[in-house]
Amino acid sequence: MVGLSAAARIIFPRTLEWRMSADKLKVCLLTSSYPRSNSDTAGVFIRYLAETLTDRGVKVLVLAPADAKGATTTEQNVTVHRFQYLPVSLQRLAYGSGMPANLRLKPWLWLQVPFYFAAMTWSLSQTIRRERPDVIHAHWILPQGLIAVLARLLCRIPVITTAHGTDAFGLKNKFARRLKMFVLGKSDAWTANSAATAGAIEDEETLPPPRIIPMGIDVEFFARGGDSLRRELGENKFLVLFVGRLVENKGCRDLLRALSLLPPELGAMTMLWIVGDGYERANLQQYTKALAISDKVRFWGTIANHLLPDFYAAADLFVAPSFPTKAGDAEGQNVALLEAAAARVCALATRAGGIGEFVQDGVTGVLVDPGAPPELARAMEKLLSDAPLRARLAENALKEVTHRYEWRQIAAEFEHLYRQIVKRG
């Protein structure tokens, strides 16, 4: 770690002496993904956090990798700097199925990691010189958290690091574990989006206690979906909905198998819409053919976020069939479950990662064991056959999401934490 600090000293400015004014706060968010357009969903929760903080009077700067040429733009009063880390035609590390999945599927992308690390480090050093942020908020422990704590050590800028799930549950080799412990130990504070994510950090007891601050949603936005899509289904049809990345741990394969196991009469009345994209899509489409359910399943691909409320409004049941993989992928927090709750859609999910911290079995939804399609099918049958039960569970979930997960509350918690560590100095 000494070598890293010594190298970074060449890049980062010497210790800078400034303090936040009494009211104004300037925060720099470091992230490996940020929406590249109004319709892009990559890292969209970071955008919502940034915009809600801005609404509260916080000056927000975002530092994220570019998917094309580097550029600095102002989006909804948020300054977004997208750094280029390789020639445009070669940049493949970020976006798509996400950095961990990209590295696992294409190991040669590890060759891009040093360039990414160097480019973000340089970009952060320039942001510090130019903007003088009061606090750096790194999303994901590696690599953003590591870059942020190097800036903290050399510039005395307070740092918060947030673990989102893949960074906590995965990266289990000895070197990665040491880096994670170094980052969280040197941060002024660290947060996790669920207690499950925090608990996945090995040797957590040797670290300062984390703050559990989930990612949130705009409840009002997801509550106002229309009925245009529902009209496509025809009468006497049930619609089951999945929204998320099409990667292994999201469990769509189990959902397809469960659909094929429904009783014939119910199966004939049930459609499944899959919204999202990822490396598993082609395999899943092939699997629907093998199960002879292609006529019951529609793959929509990636849908612009502003269109999602209509999809939730059309659904009778939302299913999140996640499971932990051998590679360490697991659900830290499934934000789509919050979106479904805001839209008054009953949720069926698995006991995986942090899902159970929102979906309480028999209260705000139904939980089944992960990786068990027959159990998933039985729960689908029960819920689709009992409209009053679905309505009761959905109403309870709406109350919970409104009480705990509204973005205005989440942003206020982060702002309070920012001011605490800046004041601590």
Coordinates of C-alpha atoms in Angstrom, one line a residue:
M1 CA 0.0 0.0 0.0
V2 CA 3.0 2.3 0.6
G3 CA 4.0 2.0 -3.0
L4 CA 0.5 3.0 -4.1
S5 CA 0.6 6.1 -1.9
A6 CA 4.0 7.1 -3.1
A7 CA 2.9 6.8 -6.8
A8 CA -0.2 8.8 -6.1
R9 CA 1.7 11.6 -4.5
I10 CA 3.1 12.5 -7.9
I11 CA -0.4 12.9 -9.3
F12 CA -2.4 14.4 -6.5
P13 CA -1.8 17.9 -5.3
R14 CA -0.1 18.5 -2.0
T15 CA -2.3 18.8 1.1
L16 CA -4.9 21.4 0.4
E17 CA -6.3 23.6 3.2
W18 CA -9.9 24.6 2.7
R19 CA -13.1 24.2 4.5
M20 CA -16.7 24.1 3.5
S21 CA -18.7 27.3 4.1
A22 CA -21.5 27.2 6.7
D23 CA -24.2 26.2 4.2
K24 CA -22.7 25.2 0.8
L25 CA -21.4 21.7 0.4
K26 CA -19.6 20.3 -2.7
V27 CA -19.5 16.6 -3.2
C28 CA -17.6 14.5 -5.9
L29 CA -19.2 11.2 -6.7
L30 CA -16.9 8.5 -8.2
T31 CA -18.7 5.7 -10.1
S32 CA -18.0 3.1 -12.7
S33 CA -21.3 3.7 -14.5
Y34 CA -23.5 6.7 -15.1
P35 CA -26.4 7.1 -17.6
R36 CA -25.0 8.1 -21.0
S37 CA -28.3 9.5 -22.1
N38 CA -31.8 10.2 -20.8
S39 CA -32.9 6.7 -21.8
D40 CA -29.9 4.8 -20.4
T41 CA -30.4 2.8 -17.2
A42 CA -26.7 2.2 -16.4
G43 CA -26.0 3.5 -12.9
V44 CA -29.3 5.3 -13.0
F45 CA -29.5 5.2 -9.2
I46 CA -26.3 7.3 -9.0
R47 CA -28.0 9.9 -11.2
Y48 CA -31.1 10.0 -9.0
L49 CA -28.9 10.5 -5.9
A50 CA -26.9 13.3 -7.6
E51 CA -30.0 15.1 -8.8
T52 CA -31.8 14.8 -5.4
L53 CA -28.7 16.1 -3.6
T54 CA -28.7 19.0 -6.0
D55 CA -32.3 19.7 -5.3
R56 CA -31.2 20.0 -1.6
G57 CA -28.7 22.7 -2.5
V58 CA -25.6 20.5 -2.6
K59 CA -23.1 21.1 -5.4
V60 CA -22.6 17.7 -7.1
L61 CA -19.7 16.7 -9.4
V62 CA -19.8 13.2 -11.0
L63 CA -16.7 11.4 -12.2
A64 CA -17.5 8.4 -14.4
P65 CA -15.9 6.5 -17.4
A66 CA -16.8 7.6 -20.9
D67 CA -18.3 5.2 -23.4
A68 CA -17.1 7.4 -26.2
K69 CA -14.8 10.4 -26.1
G70 CA -14.3 12.1 -22.8
A71 CA -16.4 15.2 -22.1
T72 CA -17.7 17.5 -19.3
T73 CA -21.4 18.3 -19.4
T74 CA -24.0 19.8 -17.1
E75 CA -27.1 17.6 -16.7
Q76 CA -30.0 18.6 -14.4
N77 CA -27.6 21.0 -12.6
V78 CA -25.1 18.1 -12.0
T79 CA -21.6 18.5 -13.4
V80 CA -20.7 15.2 -15.1
H81 CA -17.1 14.6 -16.2
R82 CA -16.7 11.4 -18.3
F83 CA -13.1 10.4 -18.6
Q84 CA -11.7 8.5 -21.6
Y85 CA -9.3 5.7 -20.6
L86 CA -8.5 4.2 -24.0
P87 CA -9.2 4.9 -27.7
V88 CA -13.0 4.9 -28.1
S89 CA -13.0 1.7 -30.2
L90 CA -11.2 -0.2 -27.4
Q91 CA -13.1 0.9 -24.3
R92 CA -15.0 -2.2 -23.2
L93 CA -14.4 -2.4 -19.4
A94 CA -17.4 -0.5 -18.1
Y95 CA -21.1 -0.6 -18.9
G96 CA -22.8 -3.5 -20.7
S97 CA -23.3 -6.3 -18.1
G98 CA -21.2 -4.4 -15.5
M99 CA -17.5 -4.4 -14.8
P100 CA -17.3 -7.6 -12.8
A101 CA -19.3 -9.6 -15.3
N102 CA -17.3 -8.1 -18.2
L103 CA -14.0 -9.1 -16.6
R104 CA -15.3 -12.6 -15.9
L105 CA -16.6 -13.2 -19.5
K106 CA -13.6 -11.6 -21.2
P107 CA -10.5 -12.0 -19.1
W108 CA -8.4 -10.1 -21.6
L109 CA -10.2 -6.9 -20.3
W110 CA -8.0 -7.1 -17.2
L111 CA -5.4 -5.5 -19.5
Q112 CA -7.6 -2.4 -19.5
V113 CA -7.8 -2.1 -15.7
P114 CA -4.5 -0.2 -15.3
F115 CA -5.5 2.3 -17.9
Y116 CA -8.9 2.8 -16.3
F117 CA -7.3 3.2 -12.8
A118 CA -4.8 5.7 -14.1
A119 CA -7.4 7.7 -16.1
M120 CA -9.8 8.0 -13.1
T121 CA -6.9 8.9 -10.8
W122 CA -5.7 11.6 -13.1
S123 CA -9.2 12.9 -13.6
L124 CA -9.9 13.0 -9.9
S125 CA -6.6 14.9 -9.3
Q126 CA -7.7 17.5 -11.9
T127 CA -11.1 17.8 -10.3
I128 CA -9.6 18.4 -6.9
R129 CA -7.3 21.1 -8.3
R130 CA -10.1 22.8 -10.2
E131 CA -13.2 22.2 -8.0
R132 CA -11.9 21.6 -4.5
P133 CA -14.7 19.3 -3.3
D134 CA -15.5 19.1 0.4
V135 CA -16.0 15.3 0.3
I136 CA -15.5 12.4 -2.1
H137 CA -18.2 9.7 -2.3
A138 CA -16.9 6.5 -3.9
H139 CA -19.4 4.0 -5.2
W140 CA -18.1 0.5 -5.1
I141 CA -15.1 -0.4 -3.1
L142 CA -12.8 -1.2 -6.0
P143 CA -11.5 0.6 -7.9
Q144 CA -13.3 3.8 -7.0
G145 CA -12.8 3.5 -3.3
L146 CA -9.1 2.8 -3.6
I147 CA -8.6 5.9 -5.8
A148 CA -10.6 8.0 -3.3
V149 CA -8.7 7.0 -0.2
L150 CA -5.4 7.7 -2.0
A151 CA -6.8 11.2 -2.6
R152 CA -7.8 11.4 1.1
L153 CA -4.3 10.4 2.3
L154 CA -2.6 13.0 0.2
C155 CA -5.1 15.9 0.1
R156 CA -7.0 15.4 3.4
I157 CA -10.3 15.3 1.7
P158 CA -12.9 13.3 3.6
V159 CA -14.0 10.1 1.9
I160 CA -17.1 7.9 2.1
T161 CA -17.1 4.6 0.3
T162 CA -20.3 2.7 -0.5
A163 CA -20.5 -1.0 -1.1
H164 CA -23.3 -2.0 -3.5
G165 CA -23.2 -5.8 -3.5
T166 CA -20.9 -7.3 -6.2
D167 CA -17.9 -5.6 -4.6
A168 CA -18.8 -7.1 -1.2
F169 CA -19.9 -10.6 -2.2
G170 CA -17.3 -11.1 -4.9
L171 CA -13.6 -10.4 -5.2
K172 CA -12.6 -13.0 -2.6
N173 CA -9.0 -13.7 -3.5
K174 CA -6.4 -12.7 -0.8
F175 CA -5.1 -9.6 -2.6
A176 CA -8.6 -8.2 -3.3
R177 CA -9.7 -8.8 0.3
R178 CA -6.6 -6.9 1.5
L179 CA -7.4 -4.0 -0.8
K180 CA -11.1 -3.9 0.3
M181 CA -10.0 -3.9 4.0
F182 CA -7.5 -1.1 3.2
V183 CA -10.1 1.0 1.4
L184 CA -12.8 0.7 4.1
G185 CA -10.4 1.1 6.9
K186 CA -9.0 4.3 5.5
S187 CA -12.4 5.8 4.6
D188 CA -13.8 8.4 7.0
A189 CA -17.1 6.4 6.8
W190 CA -18.4 3.5 4.8
T191 CA -22.0 2.6 3.9
A192 CA -23.7 -0.4 2.4
N193 CA -27.0 -0.7 0.6
S194 CA -28.2 -3.5 3.0
A195 CA -27.1 -5.3 6.1
A196 CA -26.5 -8.3 3.9
T197 CA -24.0 -6.4 1.8
A198 CA -22.2 -5.1 4.9
G199 CA -22.1 -8.6 6.4
A200 CA -20.5 -10.0 3.3
I201 CA -17.3 -8.0 4.0
E202 CA -14.9 -10.4 5.5
D203 CA -13.3 -9.3 8.8
E204 CA -16.1 -6.7 9.1
E205 CA -15.7 -6.6 12.9
T206 CA -12.2 -5.1 12.5
L207 CA -13.6 -2.1 10.6
P208 CA -15.5 0.9 11.8
P209 CA -19.3 0.1 11.8
P210 CA -21.0 0.8 8.5
R211 CA -24.0 3.0 7.9
I212 CA -26.8 1.1 6.2
I213 CA -28.2 3.5 3.6
P214 CA -30.0 1.8 0.7
M215 CA -30.4 3.2 -2.7
G216 CA -33.9 4.7 -3.2
I217 CA -36.5 5.4 -5.8
D218 CA -38.9 8.2 -6.8
V219 CA -42.2 6.7 -5.4
E220 CA -44.5 9.2 -7.2
F221 CA -42.8 8.5 -10.6
F222 CA -43.3 4.8 -10.5
A223 CA -46.9 5.2 -9.2
R224 CA -48.2 6.9 -12.3
G225 CA -48.0 4.2 -14.9
G226 CA -50.7 4.1 -17.6
D227 CA -52.8 1.2 -19.0
S228 CA -51.6 1.3 -22.6
L229 CA -49.4 -1.8 -22.3
R230 CA -52.0 -3.8 -20.4
R231 CA -54.4 -3.4 -23.3
E232 CA -52.0 -5.5 -25.4
L233 CA -52.6 -8.6 -23.3
G234 CA -56.3 -9.1 -24.0
E235 CA -58.8 -10.3 -21.4
N236 CA -58.4 -13.1 -18.9
K237 CA -54.6 -12.9 -19.0
F238 CA -52.1 -12.7 -16.2
L239 CA -48.8 -10.8 -16.7
V240 CA -45.7 -11.8 -14.8
L241 CA -42.9 -9.2 -15.0
F242 CA -39.1 -9.3 -14.5
V243 CA -36.9 -6.2 -14.7
G244 CA -33.1 -6.4 -14.4
R245 CA -29.9 -7.2 -16.0
L246 CA -29.8 -10.6 -17.8
V247 CA -26.9 -12.1 -15.9
E248 CA -26.6 -15.4 -14.1
N249 CA -27.4 -14.4 -10.5
K250 CA -30.6 -12.7 -11.5
G251 CA -32.2 -16.1 -11.9
C252 CA -34.2 -15.7 -15.1
R253 CA -33.5 -19.3 -16.1
D254 CA -35.3 -20.4 -12.9
L255 CA -38.2 -18.1 -13.7
L256 CA -38.6 -19.6 -17.2
R257 CA -38.5 -23.1 -15.7
A258 CA -41.1 -22.1 -13.1
L259 CA -43.4 -20.7 -15.8
S260 CA -43.2 -24.0 -17.7
L261 CA -44.3 -25.8 -14.5
L262 CA -47.5 -23.9 -13.9
P263 CA -50.7 -26.0 -14.2
P264 CA -51.8 -26.1 -17.9
E265 CA -54.9 -24.0 -17.4
L266 CA -53.1 -21.3 -15.5
G267 CA -50.0 -21.5 -17.8
A268 CA -52.2 -20.9 -20.8
M269 CA -53.4 -17.6 -19.2
T270 CA -50.0 -16.4 -18.1
M271 CA -47.5 -14.2 -20.0
L272 CA -44.0 -13.3 -18.9
W273 CA -42.3 -10.1 -19.9
I274 CA -38.6 -9.8 -19.4
V275 CA -37.2 -6.2 -19.4
G276 CA -33.5 -5.8 -19.5
D277 CA -30.4 -7.0 -21.3
G278 CA -27.1 -8.8 -20.6
Y279 CA -24.9 -11.7 -21.7
E280 CA -27.5 -14.3 -20.7
R281 CA -30.1 -13.1 -23.1
A282 CA -29.4 -15.4 -26.1
N283 CA -29.1 -18.4 -23.8
L284 CA -32.5 -17.6 -22.1
Q285 CA -34.2 -17.1 -25.4
Q286 CA -32.9 -20.6 -26.5
Y287 CA -34.1 -22.0 -23.2
T288 CA -37.7 -20.8 -23.8
K289 CA -37.6 -22.8 -27.0
A290 CA -36.4 -25.9 -25.2
L291 CA -39.2 -25.5 -22.7
A292 CA -41.8 -24.9 -25.4
I293 CA -42.9 -21.6 -23.9
S294 CA -41.7 -19.2 -26.5
D295 CA -45.2 -18.0 -27.2
K296 CA -45.6 -17.1 -23.5
V297 CA -42.4 -15.0 -23.1
R298 CA -41.5 -11.7 -24.5
F299 CA -38.0 -10.2 -24.3
W300 CA -38.2 -6.4 -24.4
G301 CA -34.5 -5.6 -24.1
T302 CA -33.4 -2.4 -22.3
I303 CA -36.3 0.0 -21.8
A304 CA -35.8 3.7 -21.1
N305 CA -36.3 4.4 -17.4
H306 CA -39.2 6.9 -18.1
L307 CA -41.2 4.1 -19.8
L308 CA -40.9 1.6 -16.9
P309 CA -43.9 2.8 -14.9
D310 CA -46.2 1.6 -17.7
F311 CA -44.6 -1.9 -17.5
Y312 CA -45.2 -2.1 -13.8
A313 CA -48.7 -0.8 -14.2
A314 CA -49.4 -3.7 -16.6
A315 CA -48.2 -6.5 -14.3
D316 CA -50.1 -8.7 -12.0
L317 CA -47.0 -10.1 -10.4
F318 CA -43.4 -9.0 -10.2
V319 CA -40.8 -11.8 -9.7
A320 CA -37.1 -11.4 -8.6
P321 CA -35.7 -15.0 -8.7
S322 CA -32.1 -14.1 -7.7
F323 CA -29.6 -16.6 -6.3
P324 CA -25.9 -16.4 -5.2
T325 CA -23.5 -17.8 -7.8
K326 CA -20.2 -19.6 -7.3
A327 CA -18.4 -16.6 -8.5
G328 CA -19.7 -14.6 -5.6
D329 CA -22.4 -12.6 -7.4
A330 CA -25.4 -11.9 -5.1
E331 CA -28.1 -9.3 -4.6
G332 CA -27.0 -6.5 -2.3
Q333 CA -30.3 -4.7 -2.9
N334 CA -32.8 -5.2 -5.7
V335 CA -34.1 -1.8 -6.6
A336 CA -36.6 -3.1 -9.1
L337 CA -38.5 -4.6 -6.1
L338 CA -38.9 -1.1 -4.8
E339 CA -40.1 0.2 -8.1
A340 CA -42.7 -2.6 -8.3
A341 CA -43.9 -1.8 -4.7
A342 CA -44.3 1.9 -5.7
A343 CA -46.5 0.8 -8.6
R344 CA -48.6 -1.4 -6.3
V345 CA -47.4 -4.7 -7.8
C346 CA -47.2 -7.7 -5.6
A347 CA -43.7 -9.2 -5.4
L348 CA -42.4 -12.7 -5.3
A349 CA -38.7 -13.0 -4.6
T350 CA -36.0 -15.3 -3.3
R351 CA -34.2 -15.4 0.1
A352 CA -31.0 -14.1 -1.5
G353 CA -28.6 -11.3 -0.4
G354 CA -30.4 -8.3 0.9
I355 CA -33.8 -9.0 -0.7
G356 CA -35.3 -10.2 2.6
E357 CA -34.6 -6.8 4.2
F358 CA -37.4 -5.3 2.1
V359 CA -39.6 -8.3 1.1
Q360 CA -41.0 -9.7 4.4
D361 CA -42.6 -13.1 3.6
G362 CA -46.3 -12.9 3.9
V363 CA -46.2 -9.1 4.8
T364 CA -44.7 -7.1 1.9
G365 CA -44.4 -10.0 -0.6
V366 CA -43.6 -13.7 -0.7
L367 CA -40.2 -15.3 -0.4
V368 CA -39.0 -18.7 -1.6
D369 CA -35.7 -20.5 -1.6
P370 CA -33.3 -19.5 -4.4
G371 CA -32.5 -22.0 -7.1
A372 CA -35.8 -23.9 -6.6
P373 CA -38.1 -23.6 -9.7
P374 CA -40.8 -25.9 -8.4
E375 CA -41.2 -23.9 -5.3
L376 CA -41.2 -20.7 -7.3
A377 CA -43.9 -22.2 -9.6
R378 CA -46.1 -23.1 -6.6
A379 CA -45.8 -19.6 -5.2
M380 CA -46.6 -18.1 -8.6
E381 CA -49.7 -20.3 -8.8
K382 CA -50.9 -19.3 -5.3
L383 CA -50.5 -15.6 -5.9
L384 CA -51.9 -15.5 -9.4
S385 CA -55.0 -17.3 -8.1
D386 CA -55.6 -15.0 -5.2
A387 CA -56.1 -11.4 -6.2
P388 CA -57.0 -10.1 -2.7
L389 CA -53.8 -11.6 -1.3
R390 CA -51.8 -9.8 -4.1
A391 CA -53.5 -6.6 -3.3
R392 CA -52.9 -6.8 0.4
L393 CA -49.2 -7.6 0.0
A394 CA -48.8 -4.8 -2.6
E395 CA -50.4 -2.3 -0.3
N396 CA -48.1 -3.2 2.6
A397 CA -45.1 -2.9 0.3
L398 CA -46.2 0.5 -0.9
K399 CA -46.3 1.7 2.7
E400 CA -42.9 0.4 3.4
V401 CA -41.2 1.8 0.3
T402 CA -42.8 5.2 0.9
H403 CA -41.7 5.2 4.5
R404 CA -38.0 4.1 4.0
Y405 CA -36.9 4.3 0.4
E406 CA -38.0 7.6 -1.0
W407 CA -35.0 9.4 -2.6
R408 CA -35.6 12.6 -0.6
Q409 CA -35.0 10.7 2.6
I410 CA -32.0 8.7 1.3
A411 CA -30.3 11.9 0.0
A412 CA -31.0 13.6 3.3
E413 CA -29.2 10.7 5.1
F414 CA -26.2 11.0 2.8
E415 CA -26.0 14.8 3.2
H416 CA -26.1 14.4 6.9
L417 CA -23.2 11.9 6.8
Y418 CA -21.3 14.2 4.4
R419 CA -21.6 17.1 6.8
Q420 CA -20.7 15.0 9.8
I421 CA -17.4 13.8 8.4
V422 CA -16.5 17.3 6.9
K423 CA -17.2 18.9 10.3
R424 CA -15.1 16.2 12.0
G425 CA -12.3 17.4 9.7

